[in-house]
Short mmCIF file of C-alpha atoms and ligand atoms in Angstrom, two decimals:
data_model
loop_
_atom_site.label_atom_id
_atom_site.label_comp_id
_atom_site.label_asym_id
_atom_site.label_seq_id
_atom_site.Cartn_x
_atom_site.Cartn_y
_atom_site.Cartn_z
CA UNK Z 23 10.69 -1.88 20.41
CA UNK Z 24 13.08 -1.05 17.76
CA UNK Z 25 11.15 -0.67 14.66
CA UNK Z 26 12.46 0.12 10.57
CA UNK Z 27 10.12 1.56 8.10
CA UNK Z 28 11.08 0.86 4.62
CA UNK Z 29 9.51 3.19 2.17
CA UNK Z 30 9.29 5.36 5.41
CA UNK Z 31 9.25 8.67 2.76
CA UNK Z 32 5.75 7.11 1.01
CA UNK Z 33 2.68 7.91 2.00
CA UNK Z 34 1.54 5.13 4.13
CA UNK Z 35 5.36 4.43 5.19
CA UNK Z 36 5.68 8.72 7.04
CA UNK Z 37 2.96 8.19 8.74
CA UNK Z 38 3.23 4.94 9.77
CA UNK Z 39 6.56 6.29 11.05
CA UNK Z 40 5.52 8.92 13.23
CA UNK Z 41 2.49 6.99 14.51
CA UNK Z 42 4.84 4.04 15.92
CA UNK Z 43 7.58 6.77 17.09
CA UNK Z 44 4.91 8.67 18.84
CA UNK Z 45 3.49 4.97 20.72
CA UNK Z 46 7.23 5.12 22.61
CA UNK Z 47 8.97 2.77 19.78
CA UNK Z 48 12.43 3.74 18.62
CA UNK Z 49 12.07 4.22 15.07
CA UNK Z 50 13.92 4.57 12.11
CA UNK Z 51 13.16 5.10 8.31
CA UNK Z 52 14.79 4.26 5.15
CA UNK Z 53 13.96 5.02 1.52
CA UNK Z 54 15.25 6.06 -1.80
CA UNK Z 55 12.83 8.29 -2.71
CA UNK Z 56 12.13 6.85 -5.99
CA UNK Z 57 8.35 7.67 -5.64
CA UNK Z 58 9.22 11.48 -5.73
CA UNK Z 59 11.16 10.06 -9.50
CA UNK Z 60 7.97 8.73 -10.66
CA UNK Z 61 6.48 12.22 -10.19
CA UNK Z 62 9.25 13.72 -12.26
CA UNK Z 63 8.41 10.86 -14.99
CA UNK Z 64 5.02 11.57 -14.97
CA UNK Z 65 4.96 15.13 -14.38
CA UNK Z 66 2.54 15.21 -11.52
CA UNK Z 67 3.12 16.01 -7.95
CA UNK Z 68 1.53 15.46 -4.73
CA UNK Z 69 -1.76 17.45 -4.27
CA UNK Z 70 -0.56 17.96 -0.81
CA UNK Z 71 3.06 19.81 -0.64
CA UNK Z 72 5.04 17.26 1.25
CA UNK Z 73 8.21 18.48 2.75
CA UNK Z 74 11.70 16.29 1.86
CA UNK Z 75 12.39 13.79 4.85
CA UNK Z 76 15.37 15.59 6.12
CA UNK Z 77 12.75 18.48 6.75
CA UNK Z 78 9.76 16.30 8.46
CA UNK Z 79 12.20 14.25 10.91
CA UNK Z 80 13.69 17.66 11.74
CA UNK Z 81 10.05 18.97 12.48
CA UNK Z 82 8.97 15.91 14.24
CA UNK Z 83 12.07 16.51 16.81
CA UNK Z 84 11.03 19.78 17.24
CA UNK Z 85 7.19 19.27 17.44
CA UNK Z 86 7.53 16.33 20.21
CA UNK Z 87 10.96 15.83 21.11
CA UNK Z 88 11.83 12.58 19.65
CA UNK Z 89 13.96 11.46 17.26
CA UNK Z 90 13.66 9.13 13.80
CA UNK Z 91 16.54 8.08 12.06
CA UNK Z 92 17.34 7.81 8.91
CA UNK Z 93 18.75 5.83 6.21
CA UNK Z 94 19.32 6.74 2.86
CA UNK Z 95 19.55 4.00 0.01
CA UNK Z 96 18.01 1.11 -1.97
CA UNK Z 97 17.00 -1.83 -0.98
CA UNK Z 98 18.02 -3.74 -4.33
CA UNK Z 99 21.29 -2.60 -2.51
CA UNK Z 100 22.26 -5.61 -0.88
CA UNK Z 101 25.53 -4.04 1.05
CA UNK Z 102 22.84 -0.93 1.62
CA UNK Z 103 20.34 -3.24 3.23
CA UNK Z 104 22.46 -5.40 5.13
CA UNK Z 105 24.59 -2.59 6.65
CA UNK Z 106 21.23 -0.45 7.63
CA UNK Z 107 19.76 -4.26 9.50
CA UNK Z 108 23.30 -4.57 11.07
CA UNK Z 109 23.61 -0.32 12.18
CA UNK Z 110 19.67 -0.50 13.55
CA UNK Z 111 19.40 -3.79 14.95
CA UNK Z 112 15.71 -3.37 14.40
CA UNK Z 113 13.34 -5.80 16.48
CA UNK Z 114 10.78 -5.47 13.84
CA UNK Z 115 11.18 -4.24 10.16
CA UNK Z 116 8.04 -3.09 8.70
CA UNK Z 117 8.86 -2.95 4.41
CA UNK Z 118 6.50 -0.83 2.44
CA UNK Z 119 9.52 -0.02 0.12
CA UNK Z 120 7.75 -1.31 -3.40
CA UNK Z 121 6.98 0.58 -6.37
CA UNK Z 122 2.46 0.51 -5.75
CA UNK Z 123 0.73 1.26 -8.67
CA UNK Z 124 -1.09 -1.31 -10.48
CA UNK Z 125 -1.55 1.30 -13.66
CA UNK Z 126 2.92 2.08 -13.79
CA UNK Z 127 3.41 -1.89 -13.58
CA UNK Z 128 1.39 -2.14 -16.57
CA UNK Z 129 2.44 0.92 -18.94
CA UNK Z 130 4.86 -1.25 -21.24
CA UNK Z 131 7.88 -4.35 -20.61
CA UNK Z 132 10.13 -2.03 -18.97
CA UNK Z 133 7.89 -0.68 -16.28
CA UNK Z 134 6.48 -4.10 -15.89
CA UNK Z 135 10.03 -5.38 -15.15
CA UNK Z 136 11.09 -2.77 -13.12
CA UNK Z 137 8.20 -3.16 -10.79
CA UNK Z 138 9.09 -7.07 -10.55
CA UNK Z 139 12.73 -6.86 -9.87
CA UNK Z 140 12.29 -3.71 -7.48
CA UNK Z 141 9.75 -5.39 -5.61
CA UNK Z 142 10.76 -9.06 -5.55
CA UNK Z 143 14.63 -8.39 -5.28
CA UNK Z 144 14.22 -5.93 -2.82
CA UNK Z 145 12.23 -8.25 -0.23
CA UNK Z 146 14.86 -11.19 -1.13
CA UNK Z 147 17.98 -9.15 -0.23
CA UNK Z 148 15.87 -8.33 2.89
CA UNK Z 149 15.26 -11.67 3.80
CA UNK Z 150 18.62 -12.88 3.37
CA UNK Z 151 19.92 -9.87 5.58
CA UNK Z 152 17.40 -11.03 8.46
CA UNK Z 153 18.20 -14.73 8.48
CA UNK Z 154 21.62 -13.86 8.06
CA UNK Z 155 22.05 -11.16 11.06
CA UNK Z 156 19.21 -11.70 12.76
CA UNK Z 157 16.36 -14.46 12.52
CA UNK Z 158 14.77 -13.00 15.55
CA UNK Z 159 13.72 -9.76 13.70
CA UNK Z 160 9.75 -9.92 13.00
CA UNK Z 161 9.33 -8.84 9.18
CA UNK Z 162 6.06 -6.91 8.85
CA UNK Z 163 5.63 -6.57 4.81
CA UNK Z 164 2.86 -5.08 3.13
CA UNK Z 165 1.43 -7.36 0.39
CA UNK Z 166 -2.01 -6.36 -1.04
CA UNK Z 167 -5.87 -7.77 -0.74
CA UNK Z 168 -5.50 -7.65 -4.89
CA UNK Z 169 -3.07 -10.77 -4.68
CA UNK Z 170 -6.36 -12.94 -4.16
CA UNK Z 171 -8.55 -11.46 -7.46
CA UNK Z 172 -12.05 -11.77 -7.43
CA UNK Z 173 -12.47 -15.82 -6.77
CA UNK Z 174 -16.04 -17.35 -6.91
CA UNK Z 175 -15.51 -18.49 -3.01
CA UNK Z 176 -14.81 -16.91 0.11
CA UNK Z 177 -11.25 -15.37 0.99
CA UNK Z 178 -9.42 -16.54 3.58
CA UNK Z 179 -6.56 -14.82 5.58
CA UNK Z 180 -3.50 -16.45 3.58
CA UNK Z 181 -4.25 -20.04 4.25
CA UNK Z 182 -7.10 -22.26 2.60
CA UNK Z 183 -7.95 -25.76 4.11
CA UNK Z 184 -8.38 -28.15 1.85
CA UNK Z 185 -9.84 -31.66 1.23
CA UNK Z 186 -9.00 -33.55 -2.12
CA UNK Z 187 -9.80 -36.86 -2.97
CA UNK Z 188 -10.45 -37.75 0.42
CA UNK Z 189 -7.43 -35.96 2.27
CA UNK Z 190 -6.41 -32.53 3.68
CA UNK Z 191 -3.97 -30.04 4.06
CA UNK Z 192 -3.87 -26.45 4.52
CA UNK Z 193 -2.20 -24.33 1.39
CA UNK Z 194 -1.73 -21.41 0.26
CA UNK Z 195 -4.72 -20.04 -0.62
CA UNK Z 196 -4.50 -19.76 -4.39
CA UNK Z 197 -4.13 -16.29 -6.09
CA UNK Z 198 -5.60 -14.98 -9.26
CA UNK Z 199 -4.09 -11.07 -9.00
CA UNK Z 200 -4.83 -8.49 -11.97
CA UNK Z 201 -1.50 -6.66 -12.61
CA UNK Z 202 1.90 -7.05 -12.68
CA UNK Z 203 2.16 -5.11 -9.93
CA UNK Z 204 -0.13 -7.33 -7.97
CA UNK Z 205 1.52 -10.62 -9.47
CA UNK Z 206 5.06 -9.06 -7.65
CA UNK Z 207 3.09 -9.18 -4.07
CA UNK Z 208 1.85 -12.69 -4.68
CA UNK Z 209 5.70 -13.58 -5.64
CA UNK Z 210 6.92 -11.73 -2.72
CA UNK Z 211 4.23 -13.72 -0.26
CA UNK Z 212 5.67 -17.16 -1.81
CA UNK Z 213 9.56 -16.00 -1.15
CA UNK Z 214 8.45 -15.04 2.79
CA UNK Z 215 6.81 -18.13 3.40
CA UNK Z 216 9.51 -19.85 2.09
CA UNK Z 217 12.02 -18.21 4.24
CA UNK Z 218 9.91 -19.06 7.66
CA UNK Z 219 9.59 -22.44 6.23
CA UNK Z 220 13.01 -23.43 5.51
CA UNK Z 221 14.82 -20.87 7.73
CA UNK Z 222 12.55 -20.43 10.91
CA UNK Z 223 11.75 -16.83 9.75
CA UNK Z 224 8.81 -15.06 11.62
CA UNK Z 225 6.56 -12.90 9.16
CA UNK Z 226 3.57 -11.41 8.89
CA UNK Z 227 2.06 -10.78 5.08
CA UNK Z 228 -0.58 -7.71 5.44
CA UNK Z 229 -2.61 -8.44 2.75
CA UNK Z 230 -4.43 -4.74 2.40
CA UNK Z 231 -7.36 -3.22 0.75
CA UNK Z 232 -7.53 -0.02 -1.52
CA UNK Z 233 -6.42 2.80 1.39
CA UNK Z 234 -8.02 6.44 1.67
CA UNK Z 235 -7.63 9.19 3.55
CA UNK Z 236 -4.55 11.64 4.14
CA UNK Z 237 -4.86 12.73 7.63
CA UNK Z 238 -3.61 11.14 11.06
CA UNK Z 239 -3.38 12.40 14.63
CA UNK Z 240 0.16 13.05 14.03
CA UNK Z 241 0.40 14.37 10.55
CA UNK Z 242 -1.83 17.03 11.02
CA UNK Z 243 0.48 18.39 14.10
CA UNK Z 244 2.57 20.41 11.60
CA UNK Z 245 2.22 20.98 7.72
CA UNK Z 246 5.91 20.13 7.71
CA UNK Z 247 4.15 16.06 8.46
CA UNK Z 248 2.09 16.02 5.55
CA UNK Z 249 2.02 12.72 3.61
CA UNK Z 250 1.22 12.64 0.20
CA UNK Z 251 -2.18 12.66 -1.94
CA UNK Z 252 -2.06 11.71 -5.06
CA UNK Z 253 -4.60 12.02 -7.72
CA UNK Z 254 -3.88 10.85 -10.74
CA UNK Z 255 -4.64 7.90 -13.09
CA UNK Z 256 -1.39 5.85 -12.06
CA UNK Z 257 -1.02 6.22 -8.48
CA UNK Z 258 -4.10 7.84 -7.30
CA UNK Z 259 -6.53 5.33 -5.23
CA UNK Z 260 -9.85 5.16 -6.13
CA UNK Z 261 -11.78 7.35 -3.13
CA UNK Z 262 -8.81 9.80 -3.14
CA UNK Z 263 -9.48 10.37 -6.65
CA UNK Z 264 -13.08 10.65 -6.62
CA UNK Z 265 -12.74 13.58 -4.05
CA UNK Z 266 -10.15 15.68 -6.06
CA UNK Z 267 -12.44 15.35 -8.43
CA UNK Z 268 -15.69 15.83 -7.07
CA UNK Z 269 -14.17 19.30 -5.77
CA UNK Z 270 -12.60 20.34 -9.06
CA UNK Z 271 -16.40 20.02 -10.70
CA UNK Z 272 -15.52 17.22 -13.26
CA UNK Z 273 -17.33 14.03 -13.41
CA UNK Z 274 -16.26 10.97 -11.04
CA UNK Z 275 -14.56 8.39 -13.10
CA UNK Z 276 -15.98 5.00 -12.63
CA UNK Z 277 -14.17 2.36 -14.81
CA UNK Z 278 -17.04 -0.16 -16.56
CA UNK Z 279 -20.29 -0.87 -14.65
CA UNK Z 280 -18.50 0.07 -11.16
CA UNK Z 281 -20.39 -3.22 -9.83
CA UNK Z 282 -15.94 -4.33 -8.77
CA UNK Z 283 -15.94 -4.56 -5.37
CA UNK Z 284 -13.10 -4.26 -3.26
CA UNK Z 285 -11.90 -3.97 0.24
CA UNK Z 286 -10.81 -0.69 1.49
CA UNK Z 287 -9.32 1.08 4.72
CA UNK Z 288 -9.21 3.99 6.48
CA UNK Z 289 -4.93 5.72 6.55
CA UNK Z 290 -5.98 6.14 10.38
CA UNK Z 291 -6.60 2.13 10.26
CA UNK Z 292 -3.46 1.37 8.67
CA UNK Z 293 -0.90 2.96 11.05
CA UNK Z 294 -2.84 1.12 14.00
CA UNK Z 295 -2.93 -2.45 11.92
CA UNK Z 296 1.32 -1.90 11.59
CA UNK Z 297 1.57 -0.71 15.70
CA UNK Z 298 -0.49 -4.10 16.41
CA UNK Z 299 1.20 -6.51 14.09
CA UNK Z 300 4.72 -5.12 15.43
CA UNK Z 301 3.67 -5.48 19.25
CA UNK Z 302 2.39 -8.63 18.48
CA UNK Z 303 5.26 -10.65 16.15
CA UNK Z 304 4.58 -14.14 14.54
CA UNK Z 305 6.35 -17.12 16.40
CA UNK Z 306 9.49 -18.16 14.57
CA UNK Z 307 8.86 -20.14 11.60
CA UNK Z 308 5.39 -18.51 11.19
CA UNK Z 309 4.21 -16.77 7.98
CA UNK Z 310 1.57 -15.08 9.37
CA UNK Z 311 -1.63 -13.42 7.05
CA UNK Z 312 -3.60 -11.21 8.13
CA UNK Z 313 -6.50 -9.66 5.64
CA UNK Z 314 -5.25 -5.59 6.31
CA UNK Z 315 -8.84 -4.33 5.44
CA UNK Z 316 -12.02 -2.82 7.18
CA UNK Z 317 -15.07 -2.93 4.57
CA UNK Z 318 -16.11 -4.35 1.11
CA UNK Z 319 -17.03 -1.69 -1.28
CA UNK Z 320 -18.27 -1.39 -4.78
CA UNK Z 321 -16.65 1.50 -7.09
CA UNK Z 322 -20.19 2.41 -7.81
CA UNK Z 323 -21.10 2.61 -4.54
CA UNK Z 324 -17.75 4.73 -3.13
CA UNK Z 325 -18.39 7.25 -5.86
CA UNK Z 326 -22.48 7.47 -4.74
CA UNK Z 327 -20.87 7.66 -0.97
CA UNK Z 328 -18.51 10.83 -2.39
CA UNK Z 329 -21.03 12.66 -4.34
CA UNK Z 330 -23.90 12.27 -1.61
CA UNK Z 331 -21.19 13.93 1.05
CA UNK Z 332 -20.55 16.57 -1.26
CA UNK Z 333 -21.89 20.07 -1.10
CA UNK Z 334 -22.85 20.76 -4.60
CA UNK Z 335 -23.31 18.87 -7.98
CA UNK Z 336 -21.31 15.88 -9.02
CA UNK Z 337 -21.62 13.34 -11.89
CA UNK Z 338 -20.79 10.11 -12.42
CA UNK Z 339 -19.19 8.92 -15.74
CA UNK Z 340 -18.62 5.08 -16.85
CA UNK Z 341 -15.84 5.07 -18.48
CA UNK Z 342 -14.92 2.85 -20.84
CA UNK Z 343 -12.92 0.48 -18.01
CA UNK Z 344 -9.13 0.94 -19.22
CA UNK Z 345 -8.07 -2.12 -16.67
CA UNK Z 346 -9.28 -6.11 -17.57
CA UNK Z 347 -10.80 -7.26 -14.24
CA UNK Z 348 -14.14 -9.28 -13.66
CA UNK Z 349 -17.28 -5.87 -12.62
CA UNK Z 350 -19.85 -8.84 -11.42
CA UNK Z 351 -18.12 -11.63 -9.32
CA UNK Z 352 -18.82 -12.73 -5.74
CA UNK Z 353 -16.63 -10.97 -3.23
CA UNK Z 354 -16.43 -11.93 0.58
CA UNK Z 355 -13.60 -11.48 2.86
CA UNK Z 356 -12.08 -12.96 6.22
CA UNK Z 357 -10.94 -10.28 8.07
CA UNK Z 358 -10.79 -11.24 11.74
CA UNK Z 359 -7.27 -11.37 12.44
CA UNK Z 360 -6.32 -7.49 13.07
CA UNK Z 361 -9.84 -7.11 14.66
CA UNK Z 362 -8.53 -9.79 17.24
CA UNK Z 363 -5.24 -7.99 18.23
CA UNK Z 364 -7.69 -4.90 19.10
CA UNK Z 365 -8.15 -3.15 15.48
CA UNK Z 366 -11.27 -0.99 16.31
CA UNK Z 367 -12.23 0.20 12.87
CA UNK Z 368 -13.11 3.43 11.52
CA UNK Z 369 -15.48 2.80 8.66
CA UNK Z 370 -16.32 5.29 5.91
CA UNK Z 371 -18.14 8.10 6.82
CA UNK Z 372 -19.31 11.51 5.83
CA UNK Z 373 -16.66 13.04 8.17
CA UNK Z 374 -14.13 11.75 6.97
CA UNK Z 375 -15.23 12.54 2.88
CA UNK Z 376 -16.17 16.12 4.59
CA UNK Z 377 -12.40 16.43 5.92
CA UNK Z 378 -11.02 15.01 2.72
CA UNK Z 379 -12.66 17.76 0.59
CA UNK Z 380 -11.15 20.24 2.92
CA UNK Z 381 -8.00 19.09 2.16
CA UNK Z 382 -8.31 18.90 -2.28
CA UNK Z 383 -9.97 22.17 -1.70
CA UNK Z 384 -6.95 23.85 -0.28
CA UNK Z 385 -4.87 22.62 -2.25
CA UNK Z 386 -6.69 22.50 -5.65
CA UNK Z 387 -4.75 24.80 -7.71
CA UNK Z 388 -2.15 21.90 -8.06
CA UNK Z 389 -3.95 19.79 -9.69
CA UNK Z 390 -3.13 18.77 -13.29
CA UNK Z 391 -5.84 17.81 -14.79
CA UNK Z 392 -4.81 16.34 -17.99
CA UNK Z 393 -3.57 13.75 -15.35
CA UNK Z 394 -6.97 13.07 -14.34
CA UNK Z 395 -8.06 10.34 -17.11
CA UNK Z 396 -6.65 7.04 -17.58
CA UNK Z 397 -4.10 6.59 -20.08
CA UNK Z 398 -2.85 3.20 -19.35
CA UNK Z 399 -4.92 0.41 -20.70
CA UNK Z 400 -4.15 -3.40 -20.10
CA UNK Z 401 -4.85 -4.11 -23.40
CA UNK Z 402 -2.43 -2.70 -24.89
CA UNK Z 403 1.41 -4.00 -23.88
CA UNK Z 404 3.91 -1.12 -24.61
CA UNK Z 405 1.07 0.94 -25.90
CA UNK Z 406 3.00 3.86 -25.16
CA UNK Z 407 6.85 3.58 -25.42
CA UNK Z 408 7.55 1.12 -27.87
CA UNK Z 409 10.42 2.55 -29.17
CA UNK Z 410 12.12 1.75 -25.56
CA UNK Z 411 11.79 -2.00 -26.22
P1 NAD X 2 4.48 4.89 -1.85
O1 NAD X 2 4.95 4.69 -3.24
O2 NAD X 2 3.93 6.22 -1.48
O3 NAD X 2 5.66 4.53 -0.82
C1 NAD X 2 6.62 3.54 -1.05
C2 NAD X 2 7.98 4.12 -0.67
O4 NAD X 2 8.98 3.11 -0.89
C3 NAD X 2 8.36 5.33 -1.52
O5 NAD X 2 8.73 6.42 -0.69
C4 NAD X 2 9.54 4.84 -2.37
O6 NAD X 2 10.47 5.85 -2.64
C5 NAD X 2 10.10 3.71 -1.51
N1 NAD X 2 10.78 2.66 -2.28
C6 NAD X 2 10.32 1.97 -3.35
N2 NAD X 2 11.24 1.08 -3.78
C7 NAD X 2 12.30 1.20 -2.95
C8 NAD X 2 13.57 0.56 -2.88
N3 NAD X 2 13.93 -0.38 -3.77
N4 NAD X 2 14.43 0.91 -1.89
C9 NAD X 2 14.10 1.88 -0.99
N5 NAD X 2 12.91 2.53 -1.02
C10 NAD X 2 12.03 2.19 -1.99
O7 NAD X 2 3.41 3.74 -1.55
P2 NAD X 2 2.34 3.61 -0.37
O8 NAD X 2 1.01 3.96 -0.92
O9 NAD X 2 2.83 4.26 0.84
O10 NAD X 2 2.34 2.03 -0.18
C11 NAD X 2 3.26 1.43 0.70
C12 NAD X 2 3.13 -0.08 0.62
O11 NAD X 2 1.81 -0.47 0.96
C13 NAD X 2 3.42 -0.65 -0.75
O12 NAD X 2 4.17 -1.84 -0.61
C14 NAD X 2 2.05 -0.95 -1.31
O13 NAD X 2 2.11 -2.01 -2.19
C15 NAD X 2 1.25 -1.28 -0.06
N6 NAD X 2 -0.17 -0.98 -0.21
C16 NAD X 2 -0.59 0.29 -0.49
C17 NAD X 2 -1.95 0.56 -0.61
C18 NAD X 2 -2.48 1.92 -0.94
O14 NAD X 2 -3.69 2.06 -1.19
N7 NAD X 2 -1.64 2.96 -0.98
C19 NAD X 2 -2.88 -0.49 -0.44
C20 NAD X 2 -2.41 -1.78 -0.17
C21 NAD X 2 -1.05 -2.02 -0.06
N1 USQ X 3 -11.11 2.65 -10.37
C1 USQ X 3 -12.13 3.37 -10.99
N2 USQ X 3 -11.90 4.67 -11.27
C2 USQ X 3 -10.74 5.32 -10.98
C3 USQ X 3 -9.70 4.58 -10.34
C4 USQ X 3 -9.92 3.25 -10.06
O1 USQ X 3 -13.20 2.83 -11.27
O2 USQ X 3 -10.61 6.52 -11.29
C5 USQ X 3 -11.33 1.24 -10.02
C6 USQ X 3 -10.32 0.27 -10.61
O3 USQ X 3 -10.71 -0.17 -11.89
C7 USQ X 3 -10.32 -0.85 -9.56
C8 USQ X 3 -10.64 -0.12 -8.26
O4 USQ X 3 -11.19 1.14 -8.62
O5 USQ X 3 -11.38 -1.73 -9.80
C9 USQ X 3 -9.42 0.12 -7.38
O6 USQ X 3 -8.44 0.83 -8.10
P1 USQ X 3 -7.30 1.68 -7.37
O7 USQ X 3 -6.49 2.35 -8.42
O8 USQ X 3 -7.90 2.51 -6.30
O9 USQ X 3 -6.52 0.52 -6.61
P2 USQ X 3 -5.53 -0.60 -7.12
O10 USQ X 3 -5.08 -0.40 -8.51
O11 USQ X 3 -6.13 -1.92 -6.79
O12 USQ X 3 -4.26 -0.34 -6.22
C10 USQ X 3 -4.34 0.30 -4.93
C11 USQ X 3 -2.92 0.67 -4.54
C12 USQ X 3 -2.07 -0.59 -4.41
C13 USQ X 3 -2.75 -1.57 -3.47
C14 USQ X 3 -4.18 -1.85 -3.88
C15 USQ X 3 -4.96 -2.63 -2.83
O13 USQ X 3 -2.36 1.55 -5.51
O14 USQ X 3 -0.78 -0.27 -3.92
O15 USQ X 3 -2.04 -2.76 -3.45
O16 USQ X 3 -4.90 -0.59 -3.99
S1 USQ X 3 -6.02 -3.84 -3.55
O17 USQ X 3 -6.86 -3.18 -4.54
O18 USQ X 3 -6.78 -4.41 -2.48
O19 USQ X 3 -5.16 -4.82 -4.18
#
């Protein structure tokens, strides 16, 4: 198949890449490389030196012979987006091209609204260039388990049957997410069912958990592959974190009681969910969901699972939780869908934590640590630029 990775310079999107390029597909990646901007703002940087894309598609060639090509632009760039669909006639376009942190959507107005438009305009231009050019091309977008919340009843993959004063119907199953980031997913999922609605689209929404890990088959071939790590407050996931910091010696940051649950998967789990929603495309005028997670997992309970694995001492602190989310709710998921199209999971284990602090420990002297602690609290809109109102 021909394949497109949007966002394929991010750290899910580079792998995902080479994963699909090395299962025979012809691929090709696009991105604007506004995640390595957000470092600048920030003034972190991966943990993991990551090589510029013009670097790691070079190495890939030479590592395995094939090829991945590229495309340089933004997607909010509707003449960029519907040239690169019309040059790449792409079978399947797999869009992880969003800006992903939860903690950035909610610094202040600005951030909040950039997230929104990037995210939501982006995917619109992109479905316009598919029904336009194209309404066989399968779109494979990333949306997020966090669109759902934390309801007080089981989650379902997408859909929710319902009976109401005596009659049914299957809906949308309603979402309560906790950011603005999140609320730009949940947008995004309305505009793509739309589209396969009214314009015979085929899509499938991966609604995925928390993702850890940094290693895959192929990114390990060459340091020149290396995807990013991050670790800090805004864009650092949870278990990532936790390990960067168990190795640096400072205490593992829990926000509240820990008692939030949610889902999480494996990096090694996510390229193989991508390869089987691709092989496998919704029918036309499907939008497909599929629950893009492997296990449920309290915060308390992944940083017990990090220190346990570690060599040495670690500590737990409860911070004061910077974030307003529910810590004790009910929390059961549906996730049958990927497991069906031949997802074999790899669940956490100590191998994986072991391999993980093998990885902060090489790189360690990186680390910033005044980027460690949270400095973004929900509470507070525009806490910290309010002179850039
Ligand atoms: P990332 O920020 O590392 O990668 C996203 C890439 O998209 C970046 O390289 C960025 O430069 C690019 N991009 C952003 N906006 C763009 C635009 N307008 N035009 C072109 N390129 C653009 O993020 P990631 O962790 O790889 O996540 C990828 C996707 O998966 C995101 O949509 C995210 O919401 C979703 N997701 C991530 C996780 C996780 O734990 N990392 C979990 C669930 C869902
Ligand atoms: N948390 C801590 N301590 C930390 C960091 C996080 O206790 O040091 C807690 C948070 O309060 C939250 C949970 O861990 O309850 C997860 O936080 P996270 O930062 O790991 O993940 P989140 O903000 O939800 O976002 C990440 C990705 C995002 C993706 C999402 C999947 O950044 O792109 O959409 O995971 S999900 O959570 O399923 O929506």
């Amino acid at each position: 198949m021909r394949i497109l990775v949007l966002g394929g310079d991010g750290y899910l999107g580079w792998p995902t890449a080479l994963h699909l390029s090395q299962c025979g597909h012809e691929v090709a990646v696009a991105d604007n490389f506004v995640r390595r901007q957000y470092d600048l703002e920030l003034g972190v940087d991966s943990l993991v030196p990551i090589a510029s894309l013009h670097t790691r598609v070079t190495a890939w060639q030479e590592r395995t012979g094939k090829t991945i090509e590229m495309f340089v632009g933004d997607l909010m760039d509707a003449d960029f987006t519907y040239g690169m669909i019309r040059d790449f006639r792409p079978d399947a376009v797999v869009h992880f091209a969003e800006q992903r942190a939860a903690p950035y959507s909610m610094i202040d107005r600005k951030h909040a609204v950039y997230t929104q438009t990037n995210n939501v305009v982006g995917t619109l231009n992109l479905l316009y260039a598919i029904a336009e050019i194209d309404p066989e091309i399968h779109l494979v977008k990333l949306g997020t388990m966090g669109e759902y919340g934390t309801p007080n009843i089981d989650i379902e993959e997408g859909w929710l049957e319902l009976e109401h004063k005596g009659r049914r119907d299957r809906v949308l199953y309603p979402k309560r997410p906790g950011s603005f980031y999140h609320l730009s997913k949940v947008h995004d999922s309305h505009n793509m069912e739309f589209a396969c609605r009214i314009w015979g689209l085929r899509a499938t929404d991966l609604n995925q958990g928390v993702v850890y890990g940094q290693e895959t088959p192929e990114t390990t071939l060459d340091d020149r592959l290396a995807t990013r790590f991050d670790y800090d407050a805004v864009f650092g996931t949870v278990l990532n974190r936790f390990v960067i910091q168990a190795v640096l010696g400072h205490p593992l940051t829990v926000y509240g009681s820990g008692t939030q649950t949610r889902g999480i998967i494996d990096i090694r789990d996510t390229v193989r969910c991508i390869q089987l929603a691709c092989e496998n495309p919704a029918d036309r005028g499907e939008f497909r969901v599929f629950n893009q997670m492997t296990e449920s997992m309290s915060v308390s309970d992944i940083a017990t699972t990090v220190s346990e694995s570690f060599p040495g001492e670690v500590t737990i602190d409860n911070l004061d939780n910077p974030r307003v989310e529910k810590e004790e709710h009910y929390y059961k998921v549906t996730h049958t869908g990927l497991v069906e199209l031949g997802l074999v999971p790899h669940l956490l284990s100590d191998t994986l934590i072991t391999s993980l602090f093998d990885v902060a420990k090489r790189h360690v002297d990186r680390v910033r640590e005044e980027a460690l602690l949270p400095g973004v609290n929900w509470r507070n809109p525009g806490a910290e630029r309010t002179s850039e109102r």
